[in-house]
One Martini backbone bead per residue (centre of mass of N, CA, C, O) as a GRO file, in nm:
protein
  312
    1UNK     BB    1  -0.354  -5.617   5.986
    2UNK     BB    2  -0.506  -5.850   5.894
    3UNK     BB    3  -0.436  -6.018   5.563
    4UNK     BB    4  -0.235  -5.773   5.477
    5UNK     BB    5   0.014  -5.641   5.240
    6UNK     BB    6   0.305  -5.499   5.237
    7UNK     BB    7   0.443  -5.275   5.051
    8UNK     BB    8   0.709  -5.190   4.933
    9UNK     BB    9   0.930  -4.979   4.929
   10UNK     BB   10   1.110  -4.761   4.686
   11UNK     BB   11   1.425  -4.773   4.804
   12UNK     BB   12   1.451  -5.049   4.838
   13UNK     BB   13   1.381  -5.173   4.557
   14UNK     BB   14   1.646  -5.029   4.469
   15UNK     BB   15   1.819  -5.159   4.598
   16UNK     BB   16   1.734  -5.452   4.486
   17UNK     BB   17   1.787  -5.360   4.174
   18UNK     BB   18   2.101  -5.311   4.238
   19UNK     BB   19   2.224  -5.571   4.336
   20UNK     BB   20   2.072  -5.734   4.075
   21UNK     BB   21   2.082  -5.580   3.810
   22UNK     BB   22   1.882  -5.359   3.776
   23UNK     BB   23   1.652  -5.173   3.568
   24UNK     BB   24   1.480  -4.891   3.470
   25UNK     BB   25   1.300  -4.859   3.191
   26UNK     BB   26   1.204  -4.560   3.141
   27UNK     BB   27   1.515  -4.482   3.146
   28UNK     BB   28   1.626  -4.652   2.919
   29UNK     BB   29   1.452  -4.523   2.689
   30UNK     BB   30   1.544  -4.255   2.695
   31UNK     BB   31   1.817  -4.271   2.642
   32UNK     BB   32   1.755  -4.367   2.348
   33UNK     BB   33   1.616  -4.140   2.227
   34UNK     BB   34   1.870  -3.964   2.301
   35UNK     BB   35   2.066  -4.139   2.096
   36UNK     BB   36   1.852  -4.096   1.819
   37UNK     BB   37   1.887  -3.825   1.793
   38UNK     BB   38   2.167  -3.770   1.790
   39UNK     BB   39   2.234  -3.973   1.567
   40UNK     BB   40   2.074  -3.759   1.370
   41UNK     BB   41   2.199  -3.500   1.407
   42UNK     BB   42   2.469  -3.615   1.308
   43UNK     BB   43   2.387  -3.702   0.999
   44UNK     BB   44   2.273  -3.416   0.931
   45UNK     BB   45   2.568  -3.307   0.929
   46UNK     BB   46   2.678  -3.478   0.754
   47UNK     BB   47   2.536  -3.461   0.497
   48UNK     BB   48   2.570  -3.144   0.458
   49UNK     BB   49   2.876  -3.129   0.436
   50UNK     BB   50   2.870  -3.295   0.188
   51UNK     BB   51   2.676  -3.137   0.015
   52UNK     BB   52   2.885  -2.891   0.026
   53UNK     BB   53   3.156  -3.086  -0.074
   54UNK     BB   54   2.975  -3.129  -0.364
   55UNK     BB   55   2.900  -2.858  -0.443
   56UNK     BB   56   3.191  -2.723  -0.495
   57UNK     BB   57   3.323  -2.963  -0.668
   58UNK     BB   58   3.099  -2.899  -0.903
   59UNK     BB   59   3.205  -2.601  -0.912
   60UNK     BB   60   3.497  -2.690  -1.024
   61UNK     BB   61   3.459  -2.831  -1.269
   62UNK     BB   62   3.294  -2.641  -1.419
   63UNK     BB   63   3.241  -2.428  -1.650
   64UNK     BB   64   3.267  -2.129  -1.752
   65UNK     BB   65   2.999  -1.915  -1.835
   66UNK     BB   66   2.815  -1.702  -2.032
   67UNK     BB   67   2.576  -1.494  -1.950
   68UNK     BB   68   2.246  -1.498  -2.066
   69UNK     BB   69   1.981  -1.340  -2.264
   70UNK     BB   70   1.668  -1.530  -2.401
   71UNK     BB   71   1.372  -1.466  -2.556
   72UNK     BB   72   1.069  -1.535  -2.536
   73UNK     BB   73   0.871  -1.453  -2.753
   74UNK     BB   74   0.846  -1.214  -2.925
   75UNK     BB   75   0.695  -0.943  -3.024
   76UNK     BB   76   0.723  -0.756  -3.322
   77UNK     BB   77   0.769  -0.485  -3.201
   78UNK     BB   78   1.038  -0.566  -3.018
   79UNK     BB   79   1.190  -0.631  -3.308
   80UNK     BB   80   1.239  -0.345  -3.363
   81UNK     BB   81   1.452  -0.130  -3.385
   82UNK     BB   82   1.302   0.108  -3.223
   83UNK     BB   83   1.312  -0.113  -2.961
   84UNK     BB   84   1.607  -0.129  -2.847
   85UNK     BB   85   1.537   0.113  -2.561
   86UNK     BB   86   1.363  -0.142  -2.442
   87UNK     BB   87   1.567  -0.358  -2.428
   88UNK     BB   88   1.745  -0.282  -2.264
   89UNK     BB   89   1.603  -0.240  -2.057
   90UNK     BB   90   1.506  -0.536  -2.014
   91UNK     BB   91   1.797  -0.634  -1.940
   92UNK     BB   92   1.847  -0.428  -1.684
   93UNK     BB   93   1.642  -0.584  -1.516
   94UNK     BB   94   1.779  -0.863  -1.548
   95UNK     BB   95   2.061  -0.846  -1.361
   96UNK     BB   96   2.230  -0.939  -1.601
   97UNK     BB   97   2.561  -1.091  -1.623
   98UNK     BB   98   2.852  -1.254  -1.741
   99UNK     BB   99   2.939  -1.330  -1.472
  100UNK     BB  100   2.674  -1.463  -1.391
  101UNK     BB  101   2.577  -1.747  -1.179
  102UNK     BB  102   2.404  -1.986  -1.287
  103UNK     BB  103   2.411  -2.181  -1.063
  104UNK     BB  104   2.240  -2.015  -0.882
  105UNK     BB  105   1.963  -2.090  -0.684
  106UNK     BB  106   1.842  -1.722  -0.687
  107UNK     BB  107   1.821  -1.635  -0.967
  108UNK     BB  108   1.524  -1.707  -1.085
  109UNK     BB  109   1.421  -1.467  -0.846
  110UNK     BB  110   1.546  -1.234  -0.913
  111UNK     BB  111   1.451  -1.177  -1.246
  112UNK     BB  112   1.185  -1.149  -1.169
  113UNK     BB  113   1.187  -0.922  -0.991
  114UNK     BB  114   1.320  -0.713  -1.171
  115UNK     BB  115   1.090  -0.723  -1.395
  116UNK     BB  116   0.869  -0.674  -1.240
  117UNK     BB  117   0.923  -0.355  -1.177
  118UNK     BB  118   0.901  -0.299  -1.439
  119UNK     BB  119   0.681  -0.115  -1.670
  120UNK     BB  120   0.713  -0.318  -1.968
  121UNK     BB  121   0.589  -0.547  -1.742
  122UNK     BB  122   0.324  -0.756  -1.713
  123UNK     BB  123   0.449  -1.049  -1.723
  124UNK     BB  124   0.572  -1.349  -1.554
  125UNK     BB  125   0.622  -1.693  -1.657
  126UNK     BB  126   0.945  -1.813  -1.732
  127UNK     BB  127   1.187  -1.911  -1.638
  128UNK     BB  128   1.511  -2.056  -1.757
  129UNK     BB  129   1.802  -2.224  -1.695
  130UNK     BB  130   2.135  -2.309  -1.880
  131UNK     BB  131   2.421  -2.505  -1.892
  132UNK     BB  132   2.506  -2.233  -2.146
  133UNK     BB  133   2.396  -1.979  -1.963
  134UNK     BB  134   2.117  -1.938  -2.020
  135UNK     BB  135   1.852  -1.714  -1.967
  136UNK     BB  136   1.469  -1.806  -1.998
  137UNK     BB  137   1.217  -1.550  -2.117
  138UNK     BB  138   0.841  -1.489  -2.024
  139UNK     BB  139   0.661  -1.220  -2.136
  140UNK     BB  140   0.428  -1.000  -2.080
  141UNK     BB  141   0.402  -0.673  -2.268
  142UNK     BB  142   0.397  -0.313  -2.267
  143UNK     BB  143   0.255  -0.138  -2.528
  144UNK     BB  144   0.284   0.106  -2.732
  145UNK     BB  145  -0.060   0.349  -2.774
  146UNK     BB  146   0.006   0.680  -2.660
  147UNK     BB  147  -0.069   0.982  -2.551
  148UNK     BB  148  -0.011   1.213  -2.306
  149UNK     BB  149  -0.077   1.554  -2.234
  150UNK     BB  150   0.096   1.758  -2.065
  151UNK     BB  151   0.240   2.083  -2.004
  152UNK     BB  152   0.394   1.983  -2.316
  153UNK     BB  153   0.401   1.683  -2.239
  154UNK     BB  154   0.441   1.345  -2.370
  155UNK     BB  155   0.314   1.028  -2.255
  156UNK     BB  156   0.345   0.725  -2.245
  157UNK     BB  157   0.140   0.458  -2.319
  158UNK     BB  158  -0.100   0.192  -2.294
  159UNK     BB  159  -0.393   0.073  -2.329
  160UNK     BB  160  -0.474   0.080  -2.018
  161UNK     BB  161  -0.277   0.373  -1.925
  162UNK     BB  162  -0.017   0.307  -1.848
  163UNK     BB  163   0.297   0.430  -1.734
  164UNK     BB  164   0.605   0.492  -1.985
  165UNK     BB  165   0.950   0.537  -2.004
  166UNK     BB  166   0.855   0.800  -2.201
  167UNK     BB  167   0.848   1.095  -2.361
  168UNK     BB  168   0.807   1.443  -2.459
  169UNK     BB  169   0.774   1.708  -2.685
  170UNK     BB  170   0.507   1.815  -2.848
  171UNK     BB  171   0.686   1.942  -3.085
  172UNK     BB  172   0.805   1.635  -3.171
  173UNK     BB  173   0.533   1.502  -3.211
  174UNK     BB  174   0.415   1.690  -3.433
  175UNK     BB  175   0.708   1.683  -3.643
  176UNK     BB  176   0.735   1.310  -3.604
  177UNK     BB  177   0.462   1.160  -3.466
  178UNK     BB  178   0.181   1.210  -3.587
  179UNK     BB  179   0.179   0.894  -3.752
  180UNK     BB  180   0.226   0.702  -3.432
  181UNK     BB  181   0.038   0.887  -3.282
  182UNK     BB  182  -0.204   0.929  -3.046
  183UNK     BB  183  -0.341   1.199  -2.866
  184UNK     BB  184  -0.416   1.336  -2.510
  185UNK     BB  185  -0.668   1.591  -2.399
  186UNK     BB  186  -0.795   1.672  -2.095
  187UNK     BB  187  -0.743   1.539  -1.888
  188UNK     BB  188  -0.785   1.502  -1.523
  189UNK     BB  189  -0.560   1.349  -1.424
  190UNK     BB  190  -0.322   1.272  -1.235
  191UNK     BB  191   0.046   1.216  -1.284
  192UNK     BB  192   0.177   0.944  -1.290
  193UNK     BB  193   0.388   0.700  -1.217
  194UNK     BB  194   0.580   0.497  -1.332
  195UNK     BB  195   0.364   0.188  -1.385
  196UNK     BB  196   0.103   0.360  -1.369
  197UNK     BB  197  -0.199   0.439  -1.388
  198UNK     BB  198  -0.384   0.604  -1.509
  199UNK     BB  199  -0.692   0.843  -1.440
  200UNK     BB  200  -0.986   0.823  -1.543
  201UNK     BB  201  -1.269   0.794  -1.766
  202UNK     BB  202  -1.174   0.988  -2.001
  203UNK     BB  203  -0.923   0.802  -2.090
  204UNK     BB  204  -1.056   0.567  -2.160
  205UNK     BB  205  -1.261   0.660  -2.349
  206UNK     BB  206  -0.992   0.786  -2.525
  207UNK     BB  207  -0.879   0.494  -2.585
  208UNK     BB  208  -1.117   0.357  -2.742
  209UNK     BB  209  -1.133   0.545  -2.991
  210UNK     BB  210  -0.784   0.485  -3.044
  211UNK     BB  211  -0.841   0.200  -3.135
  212UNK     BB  212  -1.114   0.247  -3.354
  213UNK     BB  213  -0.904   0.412  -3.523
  214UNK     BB  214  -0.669   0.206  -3.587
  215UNK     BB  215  -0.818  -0.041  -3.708
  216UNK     BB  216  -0.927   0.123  -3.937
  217UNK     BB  217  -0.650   0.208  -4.049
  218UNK     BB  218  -0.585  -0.083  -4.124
  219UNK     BB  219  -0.870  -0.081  -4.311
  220UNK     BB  220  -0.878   0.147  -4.492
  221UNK     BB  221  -1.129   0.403  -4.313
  222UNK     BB  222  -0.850   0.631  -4.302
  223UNK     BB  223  -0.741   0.865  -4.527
  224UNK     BB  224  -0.761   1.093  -4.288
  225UNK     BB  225  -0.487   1.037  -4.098
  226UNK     BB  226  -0.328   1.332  -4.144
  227UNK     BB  227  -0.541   1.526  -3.971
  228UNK     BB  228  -0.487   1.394  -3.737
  229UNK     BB  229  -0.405   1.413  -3.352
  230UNK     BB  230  -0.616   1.435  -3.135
  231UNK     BB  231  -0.789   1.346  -2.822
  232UNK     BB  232  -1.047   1.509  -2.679
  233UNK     BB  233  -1.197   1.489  -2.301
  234UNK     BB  234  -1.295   1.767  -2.172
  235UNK     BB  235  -1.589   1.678  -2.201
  236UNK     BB  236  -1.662   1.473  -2.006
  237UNK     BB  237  -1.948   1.493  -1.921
  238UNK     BB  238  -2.030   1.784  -1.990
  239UNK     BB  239  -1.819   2.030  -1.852
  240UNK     BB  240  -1.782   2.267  -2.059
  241UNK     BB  241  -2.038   2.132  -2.286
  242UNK     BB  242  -2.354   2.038  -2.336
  243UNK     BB  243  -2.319   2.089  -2.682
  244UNK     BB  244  -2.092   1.890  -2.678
  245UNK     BB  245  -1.888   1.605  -2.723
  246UNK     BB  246  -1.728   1.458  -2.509
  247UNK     BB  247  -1.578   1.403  -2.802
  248UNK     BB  248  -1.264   1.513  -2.977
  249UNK     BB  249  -1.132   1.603  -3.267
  250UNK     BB  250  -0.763   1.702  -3.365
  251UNK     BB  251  -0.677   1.882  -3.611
  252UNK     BB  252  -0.444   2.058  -3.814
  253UNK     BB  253  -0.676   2.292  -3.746
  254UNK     BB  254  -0.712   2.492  -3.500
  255UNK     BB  255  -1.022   2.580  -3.551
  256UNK     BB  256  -1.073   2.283  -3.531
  257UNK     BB  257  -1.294   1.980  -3.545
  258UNK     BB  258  -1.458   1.665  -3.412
  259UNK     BB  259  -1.797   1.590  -3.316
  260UNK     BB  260  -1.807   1.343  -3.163
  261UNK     BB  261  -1.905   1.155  -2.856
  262UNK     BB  262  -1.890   0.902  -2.801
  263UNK     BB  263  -1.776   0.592  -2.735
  264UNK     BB  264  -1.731   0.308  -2.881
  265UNK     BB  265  -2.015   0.111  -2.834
  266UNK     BB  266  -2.201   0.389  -2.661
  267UNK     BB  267  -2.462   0.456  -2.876
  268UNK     BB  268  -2.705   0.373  -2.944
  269UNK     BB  269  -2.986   0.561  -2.971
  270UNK     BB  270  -2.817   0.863  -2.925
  271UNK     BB  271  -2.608   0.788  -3.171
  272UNK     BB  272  -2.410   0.685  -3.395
  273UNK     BB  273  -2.209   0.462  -3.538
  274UNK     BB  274  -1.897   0.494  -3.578
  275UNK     BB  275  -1.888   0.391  -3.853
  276UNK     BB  276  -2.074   0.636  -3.940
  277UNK     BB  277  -1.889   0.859  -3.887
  278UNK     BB  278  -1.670   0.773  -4.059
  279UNK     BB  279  -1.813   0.781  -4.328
  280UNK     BB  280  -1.893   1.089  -4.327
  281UNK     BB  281  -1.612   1.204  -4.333
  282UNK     BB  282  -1.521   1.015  -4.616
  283UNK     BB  283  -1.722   1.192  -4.764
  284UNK     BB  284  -1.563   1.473  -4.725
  285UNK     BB  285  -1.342   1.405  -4.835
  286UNK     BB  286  -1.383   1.336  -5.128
  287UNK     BB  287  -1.518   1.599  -5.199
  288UNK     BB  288  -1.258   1.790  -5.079
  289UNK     BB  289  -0.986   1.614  -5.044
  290UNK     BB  290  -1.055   1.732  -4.728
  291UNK     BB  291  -1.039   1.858  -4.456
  292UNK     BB  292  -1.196   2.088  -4.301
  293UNK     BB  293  -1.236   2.439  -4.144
  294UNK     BB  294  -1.401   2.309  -3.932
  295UNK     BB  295  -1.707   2.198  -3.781
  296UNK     BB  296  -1.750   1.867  -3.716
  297UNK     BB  297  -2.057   1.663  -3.673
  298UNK     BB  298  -2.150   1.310  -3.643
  299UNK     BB  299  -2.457   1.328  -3.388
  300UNK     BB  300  -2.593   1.271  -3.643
  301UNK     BB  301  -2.802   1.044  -3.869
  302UNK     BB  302  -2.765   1.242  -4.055
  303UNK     BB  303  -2.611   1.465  -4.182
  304UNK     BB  304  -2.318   1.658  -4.162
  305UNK     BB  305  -2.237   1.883  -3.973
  306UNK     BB  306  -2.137   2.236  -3.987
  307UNK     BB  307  -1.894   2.495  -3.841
  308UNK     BB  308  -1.779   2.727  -3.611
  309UNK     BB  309  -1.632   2.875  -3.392
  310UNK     BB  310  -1.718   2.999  -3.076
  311UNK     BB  311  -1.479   2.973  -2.924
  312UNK     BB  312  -1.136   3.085  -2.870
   0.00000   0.00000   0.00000
């Protein structure tokens, strides 16, 4: 057709431009592209081994040091004789020993992991490792608060009702620890696995009285505290009698105890308030120098009922 220019084909183009020392642009890009990968990543390989033979050398310079725990802030509970086999436990968690690489970098993590598993352990804050072997560790620990009686042994709880790794038998904590321990007897729930929560609303129910039980007895409010043994919850939500009290607590006395009623802080306008119920403890306390051999009953706004054992 006239007027019309016929292009180049593309194969004589390429022998023309090879004939006459011309390249292909997007061919020469290409190549740069990876000429400069190449270069990198010869570079961080390089890198990489420099600084793994820097890591080497500073740890070869280094003087060696004995790994140690340090506790920051400990609890003053923790602090006592008694907490002795508590520290060791704590101790045995952080999986630290004196020949352990302060310097390794996966270490305050694997102390940290060591510790979540404790049971003692509630919660870790801070981890942080010294150049003089120091490993320093802050962390909110469950307090021992209570026990609970299963089928003749007694286990420990905290405030929460967490169980801790200590148990005992009943017969030796009220030969030797009656005075240290409020017992709770009657929960409904099954037996925990250590480190998990008791189950069941009757022992917290119950826990909740041993702490007003507590606090009140540091308040010197509770003088009849050697007469008290454990708080029984068998009643909780009315089980066992409809006409006894949800809570009670058992004395000294095998045939007697005394009939609280609900937990501290949940009577409204239903029982006298806990106040009220040990104020009156403490009148027939006084009047009779000793808690009597009675079922004392604190849940009328009046005064105390006494009565006998009904079942046996």
């Amino acid at each position: 057709m006239s007027g019309a220019r016929l292009r180049p084909q593309a194969g004589r183009r390429a022998d023309h431009d090879a004939r006459h020392g011309r390249t292909d642009p997007s061919r020469s890009s290409t190549w740069w592209r990876t000429a400069c990968l190449l270069g990198w990543a010869v570079t961080a390989v390089g890198v990489a081994w420099g600084l793994q033979r820097l890591d080497h050398h500073v740890r070869s310079v280094r003087p060696a040091v004995a790994c140690t725990v340090e506790w920051v802030n400990l609890p003053p509970w923790l602090t006592l004789a008694g907490s002795e086999p508590i520290r060791r436990d704590l101790d045995a968690a952080t999986r630290l020993t004196p020949d352990t690489d302060v310097y390794d970098p996966g270490l305050c993590r694997r102390v940290g992991e060591g510790l979540s598993s404790s049971p003692w352990v509630a919660q870790v804050h801070r981890i942080a490792k010294q150049e003089d072997g120091r490993v320093r560790i802050a962390a909110t620990f469950r307090e021992p608060f209570a026990l609970v009686e299963v089928d003749g042994i007694a286990y420990l709880i905290d405030r929460e009702g967490v169980r801790l790794p200590q148990e005992g038998r009943v017969e030796l904590v009220e030969d030797h620890y009656w005075n240290d321990w409020f017992r709770v007897v009657g929960a409904s729930g099954a037996l925990p696995s250590t480190g998990e929560v008791w189950p069941g609303d009757d022992l917290q129910a119950g826990l909740r009285l041993i702490a007003f039980l507590r606090e009140a007895t540091v308040r010197g409010e509770v003088p009849f505290r050697s007469s008290l043994r454990a708080v029984d919850v068998g009643n909780y939500a009315r089980r066992e009698d409809p006409y006894d009290g949800q809570l009670r607590i058992r004395t000294i006395h095998p045939a007697s105890y005394i009939n609280w009623g609900l937990p501290p802080h949940e009577e409204y306008d239903v029982e006298p308030p806990a106040t009220r119920k040990l104020a009156m403890l403490r009148a027939v306390y006084a009047d009779q120098g000793q808690l009597p051999d009675d079922i004392l009953d604190v849940r009328s706004f009046g005064a105390i009922k006494r009565g006998k054992l009904r079942r046996g």
